[in-house]
Amino acid sequence: MQMKNIFVIGLDEANLPTLQGVPDARGYRFHQLLTIEELQQGEVSVPDLLEKAQHTLDAFDGNIDAIVGYWDFPVSTLVPILSERYGTRSTSLESIVKCEHKYWSRLEQQKAVDAHPRFGMVDLEAAEPKPPEGVCFPMWLKPALAYSSELAFGVKNQEEFLEAVAEIREGISRVGRPFEYILDRLELPPEMDGVGGMVCLAEEALTGIQVAVEGYVHDGKVTVYGVLDSINYPDSSSFLRHQYPSTLPEPVIRRLHDVSERVMRQIGMEAATFSIEFFYDPQTDDINVLEINPRHSQSHAELFEYVDGAPNHHCMVSLALGKDPSLPHRAGRYETAAKWYYRWFADGVVHSVPTEEDIERIERDISGVVVDVVPPEGQRLSRIPQQDSYSYELAHIFTGGHSEKDLSEKYDRCVAALSLTFDRTSPGGRDQKNV
């Protein structure tokens, strides 16, 4: 059997085991193409990243069978650019950008569905910035493109609006400027003339239950393979956990499938995975799209493996190789699974970080768990890159179980066993509090 060489942009240690757990993995050889640090830290230079990637690929002595990635910009946009150059399979660059550019994405969504909030652009250069006409408080302000909810702010009044605008104005260029390099490669529609990559979007806040829909497009057909519940910390916009499968009623899940299919057909993706975040309001029965990600969520890989018997990386790899991307269904060891975000809501310095041996012991002692600690010993939380605007991630804890109670008990045992401690400093942001 001839091995397939699969280049993974931003391949990291946390995802390598799940990639190696996909069906037919014995026939695959995974190669790292650029590091996470090169891709996500500091100022992003897309031309430099392309040059480094091409140097690695040109020097490779063998077939280049697939180029894939499971991270947001710039990884998501590098995949189609490099795939076109090296003759591998992927969706178009335009379809990726239609998802990732939050304003363009909303314009596309409203062509296909009514399931979206009122939205508009904010003039960051105005002497006295104001919310867009027809968009009311409470609202969210966010750049057209950002990492992991970075520079995304929920605001309830004009004072908070101006504070958020000031912070976005200060930091928007780090990702917005390189995003404009990508936009320059496309023939943009008239409604995107002059918009650019450093635009701020305002949209009315959504309420209800947050859910994520995962799927793919293969030979023109949109397939949804999973729906997950996203549960926040109490009185917070920060995730506590993602739980699979969703506990929503079947009629609601069917509607989520329908909206996802219509939106992705409008976007025009092909041979690619996607993840769409929604709000479902049980009071009004409304469904609204929060955002569209033009890649599957690597955060959910273990959850699909726990419940369905294969990580969702399988869909990405199979599509890139032109193979059947369908996942097994409910063939895993557990009935339900969750990814937990152990967070701290104030700044501080981390101490007593567990060793690799400590983590291995925890994973042995508690069946069906995987633990990934985020900050190293001595790390100041406010200096961890790519955090949301209101909290800091300390650890990601994956749990598989036979009930929600089982998941919660395993999470609590892991948190206690980690024994992380902090030197507490004053809160680093608005509305922060202790966990």
PDB file of C-alpha atoms in Angstrom, residues 113-395:
ATOM      1  CA  VAL A 113     -32.123  32.812   5.173  1.00  0.00           C
ATOM      2  CA  ASP A 114     -33.753  35.184   7.652  1.00  0.00           C
ATOM      3  CA  ALA A 115     -31.902  33.521  10.529  1.00  0.00           C
ATOM      4  CA  HIS A 116     -29.490  36.294  11.498  1.00  0.00           C
ATOM      5  CA  PRO A 117     -29.456  39.389  13.741  1.00  0.00           C
ATOM      6  CA  ARG A 118     -29.579  42.978  12.530  1.00  0.00           C
ATOM      7  CA  PHE A 119     -26.056  44.137  11.741  1.00  0.00           C
ATOM      8  CA  GLY A 120     -23.966  46.889  10.207  1.00  0.00           C
ATOM      9  CA  MET A 121     -20.496  48.427  10.020  1.00  0.00           C
ATOM     10  CA  VAL A 122     -18.993  50.829  12.559  1.00  0.00           C
ATOM     11  CA  ASP A 123     -16.868  53.719  11.295  1.00  0.00           C
ATOM     12  CA  LEU A 124     -13.690  53.352  13.363  1.00  0.00           C
ATOM     13  CA  GLU A 125     -12.283  56.583  11.938  1.00  0.00           C
ATOM     14  CA  ALA A 126     -15.216  58.766  12.990  1.00  0.00           C
ATOM     15  CA  ALA A 127     -14.535  61.408  15.636  1.00  0.00           C
ATOM     16  CA  GLU A 128     -17.653  60.229  17.471  1.00  0.00           C
ATOM     17  CA  PRO A 129     -18.361  56.610  16.429  1.00  0.00           C
ATOM     18  CA  LYS A 130     -22.006  55.550  16.577  1.00  0.00           C
ATOM     19  CA  PRO A 131     -23.854  52.236  16.237  1.00  0.00           C
ATOM     20  CA  PRO A 132     -25.137  51.501  12.718  1.00  0.00           C
ATOM     21  CA  GLU A 133     -28.645  52.714  11.976  1.00  0.00           C
ATOM     22  CA  GLY A 134     -31.262  50.178  13.061  1.00  0.00           C
ATOM     23  CA  VAL A 135     -28.907  48.173  15.310  1.00  0.00           C
ATOM     24  CA  CYS A 136     -29.932  48.475  18.965  1.00  0.00           C
ATOM     25  CA  PHE A 137     -28.292  47.799  22.333  1.00  0.00           C
ATOM     26  CA  PRO A 138     -27.342  45.319  23.649  1.00  0.00           C
ATOM     27  CA  MET A 139     -25.008  44.480  20.790  1.00  0.00           C
ATOM     28  CA  TRP A 140     -21.688  42.853  20.016  1.00  0.00           C
ATOM     29  CA  LEU A 141     -18.766  44.649  18.399  1.00  0.00           C
ATOM     30  CA  LYS A 142     -16.122  42.586  16.648  1.00  0.00           C
ATOM     31  CA  PRO A 143     -13.527  42.975  13.887  1.00  0.00           C
ATOM     32  CA  ALA A 144     -14.241  41.482  10.476  1.00  0.00           C
ATOM     33  CA  LEU A 145     -11.676  38.854  11.415  1.00  0.00           C
ATOM     34  CA  ALA A 146     -10.177  37.821  14.759  1.00  0.00           C
ATOM     35  CA  TYR A 147      -8.804  34.812  16.622  1.00  0.00           C
ATOM     36  CA  SER A 148     -10.867  33.005  19.286  1.00  0.00           C
ATOM     37  CA  SER A 149     -13.225  35.925  20.069  1.00  0.00           C
ATOM     38  CA  GLU A 150     -10.241  38.244  20.498  1.00  0.00           C
ATOM     39  CA  LEU A 151     -11.441  41.899  20.431  1.00  0.00           C
ATOM     40  CA  ALA A 152     -15.103  40.838  20.591  1.00  0.00           C
ATOM     41  CA  PHE A 153     -17.073  42.905  23.109  1.00  0.00           C
ATOM     42  CA  GLY A 154     -20.645  42.789  24.327  1.00  0.00           C
ATOM     43  CA  VAL A 155     -21.866  46.334  25.005  1.00  0.00           C
ATOM     44  CA  LYS A 156     -25.058  47.587  26.659  1.00  0.00           C
ATOM     45  CA  ASN A 157     -24.810  51.360  26.144  1.00  0.00           C
ATOM     46  CA  GLN A 158     -22.955  54.147  24.353  1.00  0.00           C
ATOM     47  CA  GLU A 159     -20.238  54.396  27.006  1.00  0.00           C
ATOM     48  CA  GLU A 160     -19.332  50.713  26.684  1.00  0.00           C
ATOM     49  CA  PHE A 161     -19.645  51.039  22.896  1.00  0.00           C
ATOM     50  CA  LEU A 162     -16.977  53.778  22.819  1.00  0.00           C
ATOM     51  CA  GLU A 163     -14.659  51.823  25.130  1.00  0.00           C
ATOM     52  CA  ALA A 164     -14.925  48.764  22.883  1.00  0.00           C
ATOM     53  CA  VAL A 165     -14.380  50.819  19.714  1.00  0.00           C
ATOM     54  CA  ALA A 166     -11.188  52.248  21.211  1.00  0.00           C
ATOM     55  CA  GLU A 167      -9.813  48.766  21.979  1.00  0.00           C
ATOM     56  CA  ILE A 168     -10.763  47.389  18.566  1.00  0.00           C
ATOM     57  CA  ARG A 169      -9.250  50.399  16.820  1.00  0.00           C
ATOM     58  CA  GLU A 170      -6.012  49.809  18.717  1.00  0.00           C
ATOM     59  CA  GLY A 171      -5.690  46.101  17.899  1.00  0.00           C
ATOM     60  CA  ILE A 172      -7.537  45.494  14.636  1.00  0.00           C
ATOM     61  CA  SER A 173      -4.520  45.782  12.332  1.00  0.00           C
ATOM     62  CA  ARG A 174      -2.690  42.713  13.700  1.00  0.00           C
ATOM     63  CA  VAL A 175      -4.985  40.372  11.792  1.00  0.00           C
ATOM     64  CA  GLY A 176      -6.910  42.875   9.647  1.00  0.00           C
ATOM     65  CA  ARG A 177      -3.911  44.098   7.656  1.00  0.00           C
ATOM     66  CA  PRO A 178      -2.778  40.625   6.513  1.00  0.00           C
ATOM     67  CA  PHE A 179      -6.420  39.762   5.790  1.00  0.00           C
ATOM     68  CA  GLU A 180      -6.450  42.598   3.258  1.00  0.00           C
ATOM     69  CA  TYR A 181      -3.650  40.807   1.388  1.00  0.00           C
ATOM     70  CA  ILE A 182      -6.085  37.909   0.922  1.00  0.00           C
ATOM     71  CA  LEU A 183      -8.960  40.183  -0.128  1.00  0.00           C
ATOM     72  CA  ASP A 184      -6.707  41.702  -2.811  1.00  0.00           C
ATOM     73  CA  ARG A 185      -6.459  38.262  -4.440  1.00  0.00           C
ATOM     74  CA  LEU A 186     -10.230  38.127  -5.016  1.00  0.00           C
ATOM     75  CA  GLU A 187     -12.657  39.803  -7.386  1.00  0.00           C
ATOM     76  CA  LEU A 188     -15.031  41.289  -4.825  1.00  0.00           C
ATOM     77  CA  PRO A 189     -18.736  41.981  -5.444  1.00  0.00           C
ATOM     78  CA  PRO A 190     -20.003  45.591  -5.501  1.00  0.00           C
ATOM     79  CA  GLU A 191     -21.361  45.345  -1.939  1.00  0.00           C
ATOM     80  CA  MET A 192     -17.807  44.717  -0.710  1.00  0.00           C
ATOM     81  CA  ASP A 193     -16.213  47.666  -2.531  1.00  0.00           C
ATOM     82  CA  GLY A 194     -14.146  49.699  -0.091  1.00  0.00           C
ATOM     83  CA  VAL A 195     -14.975  47.487   2.910  1.00  0.00           C
ATOM     84  CA  GLY A 196     -11.522  45.961   3.367  1.00  0.00           C
ATOM     85  CA  GLY A 197     -10.229  43.750   6.156  1.00  0.00           C
ATOM     86  CA  MET A 198     -10.014  46.275   8.973  1.00  0.00           C
ATOM     87  CA  VAL A 199     -13.721  46.883   9.432  1.00  0.00           C
ATOM     88  CA  CYS A 200     -15.689  46.623  12.665  1.00  0.00           C
ATOM     89  CA  LEU A 201     -19.036  44.836  12.685  1.00  0.00           C
ATOM     90  CA  ALA A 202     -21.873  45.621  15.086  1.00  0.00           C
ATOM     91  CA  GLU A 203     -24.756  43.197  15.498  1.00  0.00           C
ATOM     92  CA  GLU A 204     -27.616  42.917  17.935  1.00  0.00           C
ATOM     93  CA  ALA A 205     -27.007  40.460  20.753  1.00  0.00           C
ATOM     94  CA  LEU A 206     -28.659  37.062  20.380  1.00  0.00           C
ATOM     95  CA  THR A 207     -30.256  35.175  23.244  1.00  0.00           C
ATOM     96  CA  GLY A 208     -31.094  31.569  23.955  1.00  0.00           C
ATOM     97  CA  ILE A 209     -29.227  28.283  23.751  1.00  0.00           C
ATOM     98  CA  GLN A 210     -25.983  28.277  21.813  1.00  0.00           C
ATOM     99  CA  VAL A 211     -25.349  25.298  19.543  1.00  0.00           C
ATOM    100  CA  ALA A 212     -22.749  24.307  16.959  1.00  0.00           C
ATOM    101  CA  VAL A 213     -23.472  22.451  13.731  1.00  0.00           C
ATOM    102  CA  GLU A 214     -20.674  20.496  12.027  1.00  0.00           C
ATOM    103  CA  GLY A 215     -20.784  19.277   8.452  1.00  0.00           C
ATOM    104  CA  TYR A 216     -19.138  19.083   5.050  1.00  0.00           C
ATOM    105  CA  VAL A 217     -19.840  19.617   1.359  1.00  0.00           C
ATOM    106  CA  HIS A 218     -19.015  16.716  -0.964  1.00  0.00           C
ATOM    107  CA  ASP A 219     -19.895  16.556  -4.670  1.00  0.00           C
ATOM    108  CA  GLY A 220     -22.242  19.515  -4.201  1.00  0.00           C
ATOM    109  CA  LYS A 221     -24.196  17.911  -1.359  1.00  0.00           C
ATOM    110  CA  VAL A 222     -24.241  19.525   2.093  1.00  0.00           C
ATOM    111  CA  THR A 223     -24.142  16.981   4.932  1.00  0.00           C
ATOM    112  CA  VAL A 224     -24.562  17.788   8.628  1.00  0.00           C
ATOM    113  CA  TYR A 225     -22.956  15.072  10.757  1.00  0.00           C
ATOM    114  CA  GLY A 226     -23.308  16.516  14.257  1.00  0.00           C
ATOM    115  CA  VAL A 227     -24.991  19.119  16.469  1.00  0.00           C
ATOM    116  CA  LEU A 228     -23.417  20.126  19.803  1.00  0.00           C
ATOM    117  CA  ASP A 229     -24.646  22.214  22.725  1.00  0.00           C
ATOM    118  CA  SER A 230     -22.406  25.115  23.815  1.00  0.00           C
ATOM    119  CA  ILE A 231     -22.899  25.962  27.483  1.00  0.00           C
ATOM    120  CA  ASN A 232     -21.501  29.158  29.019  1.00  0.00           C
ATOM    121  CA  TYR A 233     -20.360  29.924  32.535  1.00  0.00           C
ATOM    122  CA  PRO A 234     -23.255  31.474  34.517  1.00  0.00           C
ATOM    123  CA  ASP A 235     -23.744  35.180  33.712  1.00  0.00           C
ATOM    124  CA  SER A 236     -20.895  35.059  31.195  1.00  0.00           C
ATOM    125  CA  SER A 237     -20.342  34.883  27.439  1.00  0.00           C
ATOM    126  CA  SER A 238     -17.363  32.514  27.926  1.00  0.00           C
ATOM    127  CA  PHE A 239     -17.770  28.808  27.136  1.00  0.00           C
ATOM    128  CA  LEU A 240     -17.887  26.332  30.026  1.00  0.00           C
ATOM    129  CA  ARG A 241     -18.243  23.297  27.749  1.00  0.00           C
ATOM    130  CA  HIS A 242     -19.267  21.907  24.374  1.00  0.00           C
ATOM    131  CA  GLN A 243     -21.417  18.788  24.723  1.00  0.00           C
ATOM    132  CA  TYR A 244     -22.175  16.164  22.071  1.00  0.00           C
ATOM    133  CA  PRO A 245     -24.730  15.136  20.987  1.00  0.00           C
ATOM    134  CA  SER A 246     -27.103  18.063  21.431  1.00  0.00           C
ATOM    135  CA  THR A 247     -30.032  17.680  23.809  1.00  0.00           C
ATOM    136  CA  LEU A 248     -32.318  19.927  21.718  1.00  0.00           C
ATOM    137  CA  PRO A 249     -35.621  18.492  20.417  1.00  0.00           C
ATOM    138  CA  GLU A 250     -35.441  16.714  17.067  1.00  0.00           C
ATOM    139  CA  PRO A 251     -37.642  19.294  15.232  1.00  0.00           C
ATOM    140  CA  VAL A 252     -35.193  22.056  16.213  1.00  0.00           C
ATOM    141  CA  ILE A 253     -32.233  19.965  15.057  1.00  0.00           C
ATOM    142  CA  ARG A 254     -33.929  19.408  11.687  1.00  0.00           C
ATOM    143  CA  ARG A 255     -34.323  23.187  11.303  1.00  0.00           C
ATOM    144  CA  LEU A 256     -30.645  23.684  12.149  1.00  0.00           C
ATOM    145  CA  HIS A 257     -29.804  21.195   9.396  1.00  0.00           C
ATOM    146  CA  ASP A 258     -32.002  23.057   6.919  1.00  0.00           C
ATOM    147  CA  VAL A 259     -30.564  26.523   7.639  1.00  0.00           C
ATOM    148  CA  SER A 260     -27.012  25.129   7.510  1.00  0.00           C
ATOM    149  CA  GLU A 261     -27.619  23.529   4.129  1.00  0.00           C
ATOM    150  CA  ARG A 262     -29.144  26.664   2.612  1.00  0.00           C
ATOM    151  CA  VAL A 263     -26.368  28.931   3.882  1.00  0.00           C
ATOM    152  CA  MET A 264     -23.534  26.659   2.740  1.00  0.00           C
ATOM    153  CA  ARG A 265     -25.062  26.296  -0.727  1.00  0.00           C
ATOM    154  CA  GLN A 266     -25.150  30.090  -0.922  1.00  0.00           C
ATOM    155  CA  ILE A 267     -21.514  30.336   0.201  1.00  0.00           C
ATOM    156  CA  GLY A 268     -20.501  27.892  -2.537  1.00  0.00           C
ATOM    157  CA  MET A 269     -18.151  25.606  -0.610  1.00  0.00           C
ATOM    158  CA  GLU A 270     -17.030  22.272  -2.077  1.00  0.00           C
ATOM    159  CA  ALA A 271     -14.814  19.461  -0.764  1.00  0.00           C
ATOM    160  CA  ALA A 272     -14.530  21.101   2.646  1.00  0.00           C
ATOM    161  CA  THR A 273     -15.760  20.899   6.228  1.00  0.00           C
ATOM    162  CA  PHE A 274     -17.577  23.668   8.103  1.00  0.00           C
ATOM    163  CA  SER A 275     -18.817  24.567  11.572  1.00  0.00           C
ATOM    164  CA  ILE A 276     -21.708  26.985  12.148  1.00  0.00           C
ATOM    165  CA  GLU A 277     -22.534  28.483  15.532  1.00  0.00           C
ATOM    166  CA  PHE A 278     -26.221  29.203  16.209  1.00  0.00           C
ATOM    167  CA  PHE A 279     -28.501  30.559  18.898  1.00  0.00           C
ATOM    168  CA  TYR A 280     -31.842  28.858  19.471  1.00  0.00           C
ATOM    169  CA  ASP A 281     -34.319  30.832  21.603  1.00  0.00           C
ATOM    170  CA  PRO A 282     -36.869  28.440  23.150  1.00  0.00           C
ATOM    171  CA  GLN A 283     -39.062  31.403  24.165  1.00  0.00           C
ATOM    172  CA  THR A 284     -39.576  32.608  20.595  1.00  0.00           C
ATOM    173  CA  ASP A 285     -38.561  29.417  18.723  1.00  0.00           C
ATOM    174  CA  ASP A 286     -36.156  31.577  16.663  1.00  0.00           C
ATOM    175  CA  ILE A 287     -32.943  30.205  15.155  1.00  0.00           C
ATOM    176  CA  ASN A 288     -30.130  32.623  14.290  1.00  0.00           C
ATOM    177  CA  VAL A 289     -26.654  32.155  12.849  1.00  0.00           C
ATOM    178  CA  LEU A 290     -23.900  33.520  15.082  1.00  0.00           C
ATOM    179  CA  GLU A 291     -20.965  32.810  12.758  1.00  0.00           C
ATOM    180  CA  ILE A 292     -19.720  30.421  10.087  1.00  0.00           C
ATOM    181  CA  ASN A 293     -16.301  28.775  10.310  1.00  0.00           C
ATOM    182  CA  PRO A 294     -14.887  27.353   7.053  1.00  0.00           C
ATOM    183  CA  ARG A 295     -13.348  24.339   8.780  1.00  0.00           C
ATOM    184  CA  HIS A 296     -14.406  21.673  11.232  1.00  0.00           C
ATOM    185  CA  SER A 297     -13.670  22.289  14.896  1.00  0.00           C
ATOM    186  CA  GLN A 298     -10.520  20.523  16.053  1.00  0.00           C
ATOM    187  CA  SER A 299     -11.862  21.196  19.574  1.00  0.00           C
ATOM    188  CA  HIS A 300     -14.539  18.582  18.960  1.00  0.00           C
ATOM    189  CA  ALA A 301     -12.336  15.779  17.594  1.00  0.00           C
ATOM    190  CA  GLU A 302     -12.262  13.779  20.827  1.00  0.00           C
ATOM    191  CA  LEU A 303     -16.009  14.224  21.314  1.00  0.00           C
ATOM    192  CA  PHE A 304     -16.852  12.585  17.995  1.00  0.00           C
ATOM    193  CA  GLU A 305     -14.330   9.834  18.700  1.00  0.00           C
ATOM    194  CA  TYR A 306     -15.890   9.190  22.138  1.00  0.00           C
ATOM    195  CA  VAL A 307     -19.474   9.022  20.807  1.00  0.00           C
ATOM    196  CA  ASP A 308     -19.281   8.058  17.114  1.00  0.00           C
ATOM    197  CA  GLY A 309     -16.043   6.068  17.064  1.00  0.00           C
ATOM    198  CA  ALA A 310     -13.954   8.359  14.838  1.00  0.00           C
ATOM    199  CA  PRO A 311     -12.680  11.948  15.195  1.00  0.00           C
ATOM    200  CA  ASN A 312     -14.130  14.561  12.867  1.00  0.00           C
ATOM    201  CA  HIS A 313     -10.647  14.994  11.348  1.00  0.00           C
ATOM    202  CA  HIS A 314     -11.697  12.006   9.227  1.00  0.00           C
ATOM    203  CA  CYS A 315     -14.038  14.199   7.161  1.00  0.00           C
ATOM    204  CA  MET A 316     -11.316  16.792   6.437  1.00  0.00           C
ATOM    205  CA  VAL A 317      -8.722  14.189   5.430  1.00  0.00           C
ATOM    206  CA  SER A 318     -11.128  12.135   3.314  1.00  0.00           C
ATOM    207  CA  LEU A 319     -12.413  15.164   1.404  1.00  0.00           C
ATOM    208  CA  ALA A 320      -8.859  16.260   0.608  1.00  0.00           C
ATOM    209  CA  LEU A 321      -8.087  12.775  -0.738  1.00  0.00           C
ATOM    210  CA  GLY A 322     -11.345  12.478  -2.696  1.00  0.00           C
ATOM    211  CA  LYS A 323     -12.636   9.644  -0.472  1.00  0.00           C
ATOM    212  CA  ASP A 324     -15.979   9.035   1.257  1.00  0.00           C
ATOM    213  CA  PRO A 325     -16.022  11.546   4.170  1.00  0.00           C
ATOM    214  CA  SER A 326     -18.931  10.046   6.113  1.00  0.00           C
ATOM    215  CA  LEU A 327     -18.426   9.372   9.825  1.00  0.00           C
ATOM    216  CA  PRO A 328     -19.588   6.263  11.677  1.00  0.00           C
ATOM    217  CA  HIS A 329     -22.662   6.922  13.848  1.00  0.00           C
ATOM    218  CA  ARG A 330     -22.843   6.187  17.603  1.00  0.00           C
ATOM    219  CA  ALA A 331     -20.124   3.545  17.342  1.00  0.00           C
ATOM    220  CA  GLY A 332     -17.982   4.998  20.141  1.00  0.00           C
ATOM    221  CA  ARG A 333     -17.411   3.940  23.769  1.00  0.00           C
ATOM    222  CA  TYR A 334     -19.683   6.570  25.323  1.00  0.00           C
ATOM    223  CA  GLU A 335     -23.189   7.931  24.914  1.00  0.00           C
ATOM    224  CA  THR A 336     -22.157  11.563  25.442  1.00  0.00           C
ATOM    225  CA  ALA A 337     -18.987  13.649  25.621  1.00  0.00           C
ATOM    226  CA  ALA A 338     -17.866  17.185  26.463  1.00  0.00           C
ATOM    227  CA  LYS A 339     -14.958  19.551  26.051  1.00  0.00           C
ATOM    228  CA  TRP A 340     -14.660  21.693  29.188  1.00  0.00           C
ATOM    229  CA  TYR A 341     -12.922  25.068  29.468  1.00  0.00           C
ATOM    230  CA  TYR A 342     -11.424  25.503  32.914  1.00  0.00           C
ATOM    231  CA  ARG A 343     -11.132  29.313  33.139  1.00  0.00           C
ATOM    232  CA  TRP A 344      -9.992  32.077  35.464  1.00  0.00           C
ATOM    233  CA  PHE A 345     -11.812  35.419  35.347  1.00  0.00           C
ATOM    234  CA  ALA A 346      -9.052  37.639  36.782  1.00  0.00           C
ATOM    235  CA  ASP A 347      -5.405  38.211  35.959  1.00  0.00           C
ATOM    236  CA  GLY A 348      -2.700  36.385  37.884  1.00  0.00           C
ATOM    237  CA  VAL A 349       0.464  34.297  37.657  1.00  0.00           C
ATOM    238  CA  VAL A 350       0.087  30.503  37.415  1.00  0.00           C
ATOM    239  CA  HIS A 351       1.892  28.198  39.847  1.00  0.00           C
ATOM    240  CA  SER A 352       1.944  24.461  40.572  1.00  0.00           C
ATOM    241  CA  VAL A 353       1.369  23.485  36.948  1.00  0.00           C
ATOM    242  CA  PRO A 354       1.134  19.662  36.747  1.00  0.00           C
ATOM    243  CA  THR A 355       3.895  17.758  34.957  1.00  0.00           C
ATOM    244  CA  GLU A 356       3.338  15.423  32.011  1.00  0.00           C
ATOM    245  CA  GLU A 357       3.571  12.536  34.476  1.00  0.00           C
ATOM    246  CA  ASP A 358       0.880  14.154  36.660  1.00  0.00           C
ATOM    247  CA  ILE A 359      -1.447  14.507  33.672  1.00  0.00           C
ATOM    248  CA  GLU A 360      -0.829  10.926  32.555  1.00  0.00           C
ATOM    249  CA  ARG A 361      -1.718   9.760  36.078  1.00  0.00           C
ATOM    250  CA  ILE A 362      -4.974  11.781  36.050  1.00  0.00           C
ATOM    251  CA  GLU A 363      -5.911  10.291  32.672  1.00  0.00           C
ATOM    252  CA  ARG A 364      -5.190   6.782  33.971  1.00  0.00           C
ATOM    253  CA  ASP A 365      -7.118   7.264  37.210  1.00  0.00           C
ATOM    254  CA  ILE A 366     -10.222   8.794  35.586  1.00  0.00           C
ATOM    255  CA  SER A 367     -11.436   6.778  32.603  1.00  0.00           C
ATOM    256  CA  GLY A 368     -12.490   8.605  29.460  1.00  0.00           C
ATOM    257  CA  VAL A 369     -10.657  11.893  30.029  1.00  0.00           C
ATOM    258  CA  VAL A 370      -7.975  13.854  28.179  1.00  0.00           C
ATOM    259  CA  VAL A 371      -6.382  16.907  29.843  1.00  0.00           C
ATOM    260  CA  ASP A 372      -4.538  19.734  28.088  1.00  0.00           C
ATOM    261  CA  VAL A 373      -3.149  22.451  30.402  1.00  0.00           C
ATOM    262  CA  VAL A 374      -2.795  25.807  28.598  1.00  0.00           C
ATOM    263  CA  PRO A 375      -0.385  28.072  30.573  1.00  0.00           C
ATOM    264  CA  PRO A 376       3.143  27.028  31.589  1.00  0.00           C
ATOM    265  CA  GLU A 377       4.558  27.541  35.093  1.00  0.00           C
ATOM    266  CA  GLY A 378       4.977  31.249  35.880  1.00  0.00           C
ATOM    267  CA  GLN A 379       2.768  32.469  33.017  1.00  0.00           C
ATOM    268  CA  ARG A 380       0.884  35.729  33.554  1.00  0.00           C
ATOM    269  CA  LEU A 381      -2.629  35.029  32.333  1.00  0.00           C
ATOM    270  CA  SER A 382      -3.125  38.376  30.600  1.00  0.00           C
ATOM    271  CA  ARG A 383      -0.155  37.566  28.340  1.00  0.00           C
ATOM    272  CA  ILE A 384      -1.555  34.305  27.009  1.00  0.00           C
ATOM    273  CA  PRO A 385      -2.331  34.895  23.303  1.00  0.00           C
ATOM    274  CA  GLN A 386      -5.735  34.395  21.675  1.00  0.00           C
ATOM    275  CA  GLN A 387      -7.992  34.561  24.729  1.00  0.00           C
ATOM    276  CA  ASP A 388     -11.498  35.990  24.720  1.00  0.00           C
ATOM    277  CA  SER A 389     -12.048  39.478  26.088  1.00  0.00           C
ATOM    278  CA  TYR A 390     -13.326  38.390  29.510  1.00  0.00           C
ATOM    279  CA  SER A 391     -11.466  35.303  30.765  1.00  0.00           C
ATOM    280  CA  TYR A 392      -8.343  33.146  30.540  1.00  0.00           C
ATOM    281  CA  GLU A 393      -8.247  29.457  29.624  1.00  0.00           C
ATOM    282  CA  LEU A 394      -6.316  27.329  32.123  1.00  0.00           C
ATOM    283  CA  ALA A 395      -7.047  23.857  30.768  1.00  0.00           C
TER     284      ALA A 395
END
